[in-house]
Structure formats: structure tokens, C-alpha cells
Short mmCIF file of C-alpha atoms in Angstrom, two decimals:
data_model
loop_
_atom_site.label_atom_id
_atom_site.label_comp_id
_atom_site.label_asym_id
_atom_site.label_seq_id
_atom_site.Cartn_x
_atom_site.Cartn_y
_atom_site.Cartn_z
CA MET C 1 -38.20 -21.45 -58.32
CA ALA C 2 -41.69 -21.63 -56.86
CA THR C 3 -42.69 -24.27 -59.34
CA VAL C 4 -39.63 -26.37 -58.50
CA LEU C 5 -40.39 -26.10 -54.75
CA SER C 6 -44.04 -26.93 -55.09
CA ASN C 7 -43.16 -30.15 -57.06
CA LEU C 8 -40.61 -31.43 -54.54
CA PRO C 9 -41.55 -34.76 -52.90
CA THR C 10 -42.51 -34.56 -49.28
CA LYS C 11 -39.88 -36.03 -46.88
CA GLU C 12 -41.56 -38.48 -44.54
CA GLN C 13 -40.61 -38.03 -40.92
CA GLU C 14 -38.77 -40.95 -39.44
CA ILE C 15 -40.52 -42.84 -36.66
CA PHE C 16 -38.56 -44.40 -33.83
CA ASP C 17 -40.17 -46.54 -31.12
CA PHE C 18 -38.78 -44.35 -28.29
CA VAL C 19 -40.29 -41.17 -29.76
CA ALA C 20 -43.69 -42.29 -28.43
CA PHE C 21 -42.46 -41.36 -25.01
CA LYS C 22 -40.98 -38.01 -26.01
CA ASP C 23 -43.75 -35.97 -24.33
CA SER C 24 -44.71 -38.60 -21.69
CA HIS C 25 -43.97 -38.90 -17.95
CA TRP C 26 -41.69 -41.61 -16.68
CA THR C 27 -44.63 -43.29 -14.94
CA ASP C 28 -46.02 -44.00 -18.37
CA LEU C 29 -43.05 -46.15 -19.13
CA ILE C 30 -43.60 -48.10 -15.92
CA ASN C 31 -47.26 -48.59 -16.77
CA VAL C 32 -46.30 -49.97 -20.12
CA ALA C 33 -43.62 -52.24 -18.70
CA HIS C 34 -45.97 -53.43 -15.95
CA PRO C 35 -49.56 -53.31 -17.39
CA GLU C 36 -50.83 -55.42 -14.52
CA GLY C 37 -51.23 -52.14 -12.57
CA ALA C 38 -48.29 -52.26 -10.24
CA VAL C 39 -47.66 -49.15 -8.04
CA PRO C 40 -44.88 -47.07 -9.66
CA LEU C 41 -43.64 -45.66 -6.41
CA SER C 42 -42.66 -47.45 -3.23
CA PRO C 43 -44.23 -46.12 0.02
CA THR C 44 -40.78 -44.84 1.09
CA SER C 45 -40.01 -42.85 -2.04
CA SER C 46 -38.84 -39.41 -0.96
CA GLU C 47 -39.33 -36.15 -2.75
CA ALA C 48 -35.63 -36.16 -3.68
CA GLU C 49 -36.05 -39.66 -5.15
CA ILE C 50 -38.96 -38.54 -7.25
CA LYS C 51 -36.97 -35.45 -8.43
CA ARG C 52 -34.01 -37.65 -9.29
CA ARG C 53 -36.28 -39.80 -11.50
CA ASP C 54 -37.62 -36.65 -13.12
CA HIS C 55 -34.15 -35.49 -13.98
CA VAL C 56 -33.01 -38.90 -15.31
CA TRP C 57 -36.11 -38.88 -17.54
CA GLU C 58 -35.29 -35.32 -18.62
CA VAL C 59 -32.05 -36.51 -20.09
CA PHE C 60 -33.98 -38.87 -22.36
CA THR C 61 -36.94 -36.61 -23.22
CA SER C 62 -34.70 -33.57 -23.93
CA GLU C 63 -32.51 -35.69 -26.24
CA CYS C 64 -35.62 -36.90 -28.04
CA SER C 65 -36.88 -33.35 -28.52
CA TYR C 66 -33.47 -32.23 -29.68
CA LEU C 67 -33.28 -35.07 -32.21
CA VAL C 68 -36.88 -34.79 -33.56
CA ASP C 69 -37.50 -31.04 -33.35
CA HIS C 70 -34.07 -29.74 -34.33
CA LEU C 71 -31.59 -32.21 -35.89
CA LEU C 72 -34.08 -34.04 -38.11
CA VAL C 73 -35.82 -30.77 -39.08
CA LEU C 74 -32.46 -29.27 -40.13
CA ARG C 75 -31.71 -32.43 -42.13
CA ASP C 76 -35.12 -33.16 -43.71
CA VAL C 77 -36.52 -29.65 -44.19
CA PHE C 78 -33.36 -27.70 -45.06
CA GLN C 79 -30.48 -29.96 -46.12
CA GLU C 80 -32.55 -32.35 -48.15
CA THR C 81 -34.46 -29.53 -49.83
CA PHE C 82 -31.22 -27.87 -50.99
CA LYS C 83 -30.08 -31.17 -52.37
CA ALA C 84 -33.38 -31.83 -54.15
CA VAL C 85 -33.42 -28.28 -55.63
CA GLN C 86 -29.88 -28.86 -56.94
CA CYS C 87 -31.02 -32.08 -58.59
CA GLU C 88 -33.29 -29.78 -60.60
CA ASN C 89 -30.22 -27.72 -61.58
CA HIS C 90 -30.90 -24.77 -59.29
CA LEU C 91 -28.69 -23.32 -56.54
CA MET C 92 -25.70 -25.11 -57.97
CA TYR C 93 -23.39 -22.50 -56.37
CA VAL C 94 -24.45 -23.71 -52.92
CA GLU C 95 -22.21 -26.16 -51.06
CA PRO C 96 -24.45 -27.97 -48.53
CA ALA C 97 -21.39 -29.42 -46.73
CA LYS C 98 -20.23 -25.91 -45.76
CA LEU C 99 -23.60 -25.21 -44.14
CA PHE C 100 -24.46 -28.52 -42.55
CA ALA C 101 -21.09 -30.13 -42.02
CA ASN C 102 -21.61 -33.68 -40.65
CA LEU C 103 -25.24 -33.22 -39.77
CA ASP C 104 -26.08 -36.74 -40.87
CA VAL C 105 -23.58 -38.15 -38.33
CA LEU C 106 -25.06 -36.02 -35.54
CA CYS C 107 -28.48 -37.40 -36.32
CA GLN C 108 -27.12 -40.93 -36.07
CA VAL C 109 -25.30 -40.17 -32.83
CA SER C 110 -28.32 -38.62 -31.18
CA GLU C 111 -30.63 -41.43 -32.37
CA SER C 112 -28.19 -43.97 -30.99
CA PHE C 113 -28.01 -42.13 -27.68
CA CYS C 114 -31.80 -42.01 -27.35
CA GLN C 115 -32.19 -45.64 -28.29
CA ASP C 116 -29.43 -46.87 -25.89
CA LEU C 117 -30.73 -44.86 -22.94
CA PHE C 118 -34.34 -45.88 -23.67
CA VAL C 119 -33.39 -49.53 -23.73
CA ILE C 120 -31.40 -49.21 -20.56
CA LEU C 121 -34.19 -47.38 -18.76
CA ARG C 122 -36.84 -49.88 -19.92
CA GLY C 123 -34.64 -52.80 -19.03
CA LYS C 124 -34.04 -51.62 -15.45
CA VAL C 125 -37.60 -50.58 -14.70
CA THR C 126 -39.53 -52.52 -12.03
CA SER C 127 -42.88 -51.91 -10.30
CA THR C 128 -41.10 -49.84 -7.64
CA GLU C 129 -37.75 -48.75 -9.28
CA PHE C 130 -36.96 -46.45 -12.11
CA GLY C 131 -34.18 -44.22 -13.38
CA GLN C 132 -31.26 -45.56 -11.40
CA PRO C 133 -28.15 -43.38 -11.81
CA GLU C 134 -26.28 -46.27 -13.25
CA CYS C 135 -28.58 -46.09 -16.36
CA VAL C 136 -27.32 -42.65 -17.17
CA VAL C 137 -23.68 -43.51 -16.33
CA SER C 138 -23.91 -46.40 -18.74
CA ALA C 139 -25.43 -44.17 -21.51
CA PHE C 140 -22.52 -41.67 -21.14
CA SER C 141 -19.77 -44.25 -20.91
CA MET C 142 -18.83 -43.70 -24.58
CA PHE C 143 -19.27 -39.92 -24.60
CA ASP C 144 -15.66 -38.99 -25.26
CA ASN C 145 -15.15 -41.61 -27.99
CA HIS C 146 -18.53 -41.80 -29.66
CA VAL C 147 -20.39 -38.53 -29.02
CA CYS C 148 -17.75 -35.86 -28.72
CA PRO C 149 -15.73 -36.35 -32.01
CA PRO C 150 -18.68 -35.73 -34.36
CA TYR C 151 -19.63 -32.63 -32.33
CA GLU C 152 -16.06 -31.45 -32.55
CA ARG C 153 -16.20 -31.40 -36.33
CA TYR C 154 -19.58 -29.68 -36.36
CA CYS C 155 -18.52 -27.02 -33.79
CA MET C 156 -15.27 -26.28 -35.62
CA ASN C 157 -17.29 -25.68 -38.84
CA TYR C 158 -20.03 -23.61 -37.19
CA SER C 159 -18.41 -20.19 -37.40
CA ASN C 160 -17.61 -20.71 -41.12
CA ALA C 161 -21.14 -21.96 -41.67
CA LEU C 162 -22.58 -18.75 -40.34
CA HIS C 163 -20.31 -16.59 -42.51
CA TYR C 164 -21.19 -18.76 -45.53
CA LEU C 165 -24.91 -18.48 -44.71
CA GLU C 166 -24.66 -14.68 -44.63
CA SER C 167 -22.90 -14.56 -47.96
CA LEU C 168 -25.56 -16.80 -49.53
CA LYS C 169 -28.32 -14.52 -48.27
CA LYS C 170 -27.27 -11.94 -50.85
CA ARG C 171 -28.77 -14.28 -53.52
CA GLU C 172 -32.55 -13.95 -53.89
CA ASP C 173 -33.15 -17.50 -55.13
CA PHE C 174 -31.32 -18.82 -52.02
CA GLN C 175 -33.48 -16.63 -49.78
CA GLU C 176 -36.62 -17.90 -51.48
CA VAL C 177 -35.73 -21.53 -50.74
CA VAL C 178 -34.90 -20.66 -47.13
CA ARG C 179 -38.17 -18.85 -46.62
CA TRP C 180 -40.02 -21.77 -48.22
CA CYS C 181 -38.32 -24.20 -45.82
CA GLU C 182 -38.99 -21.96 -42.73
CA LEU C 183 -42.81 -22.12 -43.58
CA ASN C 184 -42.76 -25.82 -42.98
CA PRO C 185 -44.96 -26.67 -40.01
CA ARG C 186 -42.12 -28.75 -38.47
CA CYS C 187 -40.04 -25.52 -38.13
CA LYS C 188 -42.54 -24.07 -35.67
CA ARG C 189 -41.62 -20.49 -36.71
CA LEU C 190 -37.89 -21.01 -36.02
CA GLN C 191 -35.38 -19.82 -38.54
CA MET C 192 -32.56 -21.75 -40.21
CA SER C 193 -29.93 -20.15 -37.93
CA ASP C 194 -31.91 -21.38 -34.87
CA PHE C 195 -31.52 -24.92 -36.06
CA LEU C 196 -27.83 -24.58 -36.96
CA VAL C 197 -26.92 -23.48 -33.44
CA ALA C 198 -28.92 -26.24 -31.72
CA PRO C 199 -26.04 -28.80 -31.62
CA ILE C 200 -23.73 -26.15 -29.97
CA GLN C 201 -26.38 -25.47 -27.42
CA ARG C 202 -27.23 -29.13 -26.80
CA ILE C 203 -23.75 -30.39 -26.08
CA THR C 204 -23.13 -27.81 -23.36
CA LYS C 205 -26.25 -28.94 -21.45
CA TYR C 206 -25.05 -32.46 -20.72
CA PRO C 207 -23.04 -31.45 -17.58
CA ILE C 208 -26.05 -29.41 -16.27
CA LEU C 209 -28.40 -32.35 -16.74
CA LEU C 210 -25.96 -34.75 -15.02
CA ASN C 211 -25.43 -32.32 -12.16
CA ASP C 212 -29.20 -32.11 -11.52
CA ILE C 213 -29.22 -35.92 -11.11
CA LEU C 214 -26.21 -35.84 -8.83
CA LYS C 215 -27.83 -33.28 -6.52
CA ARG C 216 -30.77 -35.66 -5.89
CA THR C 217 -28.65 -38.84 -5.46
CA THR C 218 -27.96 -40.18 -2.00
CA SER C 219 -26.10 -43.41 -2.59
CA PRO C 220 -22.33 -42.92 -2.18
CA ALA C 221 -21.55 -45.42 -4.89
CA ASP C 222 -23.95 -43.73 -7.34
CA LYS C 223 -22.60 -40.27 -6.42
CA THR C 224 -19.07 -41.42 -7.11
CA ALA C 225 -20.00 -42.90 -10.44
CA LEU C 226 -21.96 -39.75 -11.50
CA THR C 227 -19.12 -37.47 -10.39
CA GLU C 228 -16.60 -39.41 -12.50
CA THR C 229 -19.04 -39.29 -15.50
CA ILE C 230 -19.50 -35.50 -15.10
CA GLU C 231 -15.76 -34.98 -14.86
CA ASN C 232 -15.19 -37.04 -18.01
CA VAL C 233 -17.86 -35.18 -19.94
CA LYS C 234 -16.48 -31.78 -18.80
CA PHE C 235 -12.93 -32.81 -19.69
CA ALA C 236 -14.05 -33.89 -23.20
CA LEU C 237 -16.04 -30.61 -23.68
CA GLY C 238 -13.09 -28.59 -22.45
CA GLU C 239 -10.86 -30.14 -25.03
CA LEU C 240 -13.48 -29.44 -27.71
CA GLU C 241 -13.83 -25.89 -26.59
CA GLY C 242 -10.06 -25.38 -26.67
CA LYS C 243 -9.90 -26.70 -30.30
CA VAL C 244 -12.73 -24.46 -31.44
CA ARG C 245 -11.20 -21.40 -29.71
CA TRP C 246 -7.80 -22.16 -31.27
CA LEU C 247 -9.34 -22.56 -34.71
CA THR C 248 -11.35 -19.30 -34.40
CA ASN C 249 -8.30 -17.41 -33.28
CA PHE C 250 -6.17 -18.89 -36.11
CA GLU C 251 -8.72 -17.97 -38.72
CA ARG C 252 -9.05 -14.48 -37.43
CA MET C 253 -5.25 -14.06 -37.39
CA ARG C 254 -5.14 -15.25 -40.99
CA GLU C 255 -7.79 -12.64 -41.92
CA LEU C 256 -5.81 -9.86 -40.16
CA GLN C 257 -2.70 -10.97 -42.05
CA HIS C 258 -4.38 -9.95 -45.25
CA MET C 259 -6.52 -7.09 -44.05
CA ILE C 260 -4.04 -4.83 -42.31
CA THR C 261 -1.80 -2.70 -44.50
CA TRP C 262 1.36 -1.59 -42.76
CA THR C 263 2.74 1.86 -43.20
CA ILE C 264 5.94 3.11 -41.73
CA ASP C 265 6.76 6.71 -40.68
CA ASP C 266 10.33 6.58 -41.83
CA GLN C 267 11.22 10.40 -41.66
CA ASP C 268 13.43 9.99 -38.57
CA ALA C 269 15.01 6.88 -39.95
CA LYS C 270 15.99 8.63 -43.15
CA ALA C 271 17.86 11.28 -41.31
CA MET C 272 20.08 8.70 -39.49
CA LEU C 273 20.65 6.14 -42.20
CA PRO C 274 23.04 6.22 -45.22
CA GLU C 275 21.16 6.36 -48.44
CA PHE C 276 22.17 2.89 -49.60
CA MET C 277 20.75 1.32 -46.35
CA LYS C 278 17.38 3.07 -46.25
CA ASN C 279 15.35 0.93 -48.60
CA SER C 280 16.86 -2.31 -47.37
CA ILE C 281 16.09 -1.64 -43.66
CA LEU C 282 12.56 -0.28 -44.35
CA GLU C 283 11.71 -3.28 -46.52
CA LYS C 284 12.83 -5.68 -43.70
CA THR C 285 10.72 -3.69 -41.19
CA ARG C 286 7.65 -3.98 -43.45
CA LYS C 287 8.14 -7.74 -43.91
CA SER C 288 8.60 -8.15 -40.15
CA LEU C 289 5.34 -6.30 -39.42
CA SER C 290 3.35 -8.05 -42.15
CA SER C 291 4.38 -11.46 -40.66
CA LEU C 292 3.25 -10.46 -37.21
CA PHE C 293 0.31 -12.88 -37.17
CA SER C 294 1.71 -15.76 -39.20
CA GLY C 295 2.77 -18.90 -37.35
CA THR C 296 2.23 -17.35 -33.96
CA LYS C 297 0.61 -18.47 -30.72
CA ARG C 298 -0.63 -14.94 -30.07
CA ALA C 299 -4.28 -14.87 -28.99
CA LEU C 300 -6.81 -12.18 -29.83
CA ILE C 301 -8.75 -11.21 -26.68
CA TYR C 302 -10.90 -8.35 -27.92
CA GLU C 303 -11.31 -6.03 -30.89
CA GLY C 304 -13.48 -3.02 -31.61
CA PRO C 305 -13.68 0.63 -32.63
CA LEU C 306 -12.20 3.42 -30.48
CA ILE C 307 -11.88 7.20 -30.68
CA LEU C 308 -8.37 8.44 -30.16
CA THR C 309 -7.93 12.09 -28.99
CA ASP C 310 -4.72 13.70 -30.23
CA SER C 311 -4.14 17.42 -29.73
CA GLY C 312 -7.85 18.05 -29.32
CA LYS C 313 -8.68 16.17 -32.51
CA ASN C 314 -10.73 12.94 -32.48
CA ILE C 315 -9.43 10.18 -34.67
CA ASP C 316 -11.47 6.99 -35.41
CA ILE C 317 -9.38 3.88 -34.92
CA TYR C 318 -9.87 0.18 -34.73
CA ALA C 319 -8.08 -1.55 -31.78
CA PHE C 320 -6.96 -5.12 -31.17
CA ILE C 321 -6.08 -6.44 -27.70
CA PHE C 322 -3.90 -9.52 -27.82
CA ASP C 323 -2.54 -11.49 -24.95
CA ASP C 324 0.83 -9.85 -25.39
CA MET C 325 0.24 -6.50 -27.14
CA PHE C 326 -2.14 -3.71 -27.95
CA LEU C 327 -2.49 -2.71 -31.60
CA MET C 328 -4.21 0.36 -32.90
CA THR C 329 -5.07 0.69 -36.63
CA LYS C 330 -6.55 3.52 -38.70
CA ILE C 331 -9.71 2.72 -40.63
CA LYS C 332 -9.22 2.99 -44.29
CA LYS C 333 -11.64 5.47 -45.90
CA VAL C 334 -13.39 4.29 -49.01
CA CYS C 335 -13.56 6.89 -51.72
CA LYS C 336 -17.11 7.52 -52.84
CA LEU C 337 -17.61 7.73 -56.61
#
């Protein structure tokens, strides 16, 4: 494997014109747009105005950093390496789509967002004006239709991706490739799991960034437009969160359906039932219990180990708290050979 990895071609990092300003101050953009040496701030610029410009610029620079330092690293260093290794007939059991989902689409969405916002900011800049709220409002105008849907797919796959990653870590050759990728200077000592979670963390920051701009905005019209934008973003994220929560709950219910073995203490029932009815009723009871989690809207709120004390004896159990019931289960002991 070491020979295969050492012979892999180096993936060239993409260069976008806006990336040149990733680590710059917004005054640098004004100086580029107005090289004649115009003063970037009007004499009446308040501290709140300067702070607002800082926060508008932060939306752009933070998106650039997210794109270049997280998304593109995950794509170029990890995803492309796995694909290249598979072209050499190694790691053929790995399914990259299960790990990275629609990562390529997220890269395109983030690149487009950076490019659009940069063009808007550069187009509106003057010798005395920069970072008007309308620039950000315009950049987020397509958030629910263009940005949110790809993130929805990625977020709904994220939990399964983590489980899949953990299962793959049992294979030494997979671990070797991951370690090789993580040694890449572009990773900056971050691990693969740190990059996989980045899109989840990023999308939740948009309302915070917009709120910071709103707090420093004084124009009533701009405040109204920003408030509407924030509400639209929060609504879209709320719908996304609801879908992810539903999927997580559904998958866990399906797991419980297969994991829990139902046993019935039927001693009392036997004493009261005619012999020809016993097996029939007990079988129906078992089927009813086994289908407890199928096709239900029941939501799992919490689960974890507990110690049940019965007649002075401690019993280890595993409990489930649902929105409509409390379930206690006994942990099955595994016989040691």
C-alpha cells in the first residue's frame, strides 16, 4: 500500500480569484477597487458602521476558509485519494459515496456562494461605502432553493457516514490510507472526522453571522430586509433539522425492531386460559410487541444503562424513554467460550 500511495499523482489545489482576499481586510478590497488612494472611510463613519462592515466581510472570509480549508481538503485529499487507490485495485470494498455523499455538490455550492458574494461586494464598493446589508441579503436570496437542498442530503447521510467510517477503521489497509491523507500539510493536523463534520457546523453558523450584521445596522429598510432573510434561513434550517431528526429516529427504531427480543412471562395467563387458546394468544402478544416500533410516529427521547434494585438485588438494565412510554430491557449476556 505504501508503494501505491507514494506513486499517486499530486492533486493540484484549485485557485479562485476571490481566494486572494481570504485572509485580507475589507479595506484591501477598497484599495484594489480604488487604487487612486481614495479614503476608505467617510469622516462620519461610526464604530457601529465599521463593525457592520467587519461582520459583512466575515460572511465572505469565513465561507472562503470553509471552502478552501475544509471542503476542498476533504474532496482533494481524502475522497480523490480513495478513488485513485481503487483505480489501482485496492480498497475495493470501500464505497466512497457512503462516506462523502454529495461532497462535490457542496463544493460547487460554496464556491458559487463565495463568487456571488465577492462580485456583489466588489460591485457595490466605492471610495466611502462598503458592505451594504443589501449585498448579504442578495447573496442569501436563493438559500432555501439553492443552498439548503444539497446540505439536506449531506446532513441526512452524516450519521450513517460516521457509522460506516467506524466499521472501515477495523481494516488496517483503510487505516493506512487515512493516516497517509491526514499527514498532508493541507490537513493542518485535523483528522478525517473533523472534515466530515464541517458542513454540519457551517450551515448552523449562517443565522449567527446574519444576526451580527443586523445588530450593527441602523437603517430601518436594511433591518427589515435582514430580519426577513434571517427568518427565511432559520425556517429552511428548521425544516432540514426536522428531516434529519426524523430520519435518525426512524433508523434507530428500525434497529430496535431487530435488536430487542421479546419474552413473555405467561405463567399467570396459562392458569386462566383453556389449553387450546394458550399458544394462539401468546403468539399474537409476541407479534404485537415485536411490531411496537414499525410504522410508528413514536419518538425516542433518551436511552442508556440503568441499575434496577429489586428485593435488594441490583439488576443491570438498558432503558428507553419515548415520547409516550418508558421501556426497560435486560441486557443479554454473551457466553464466553
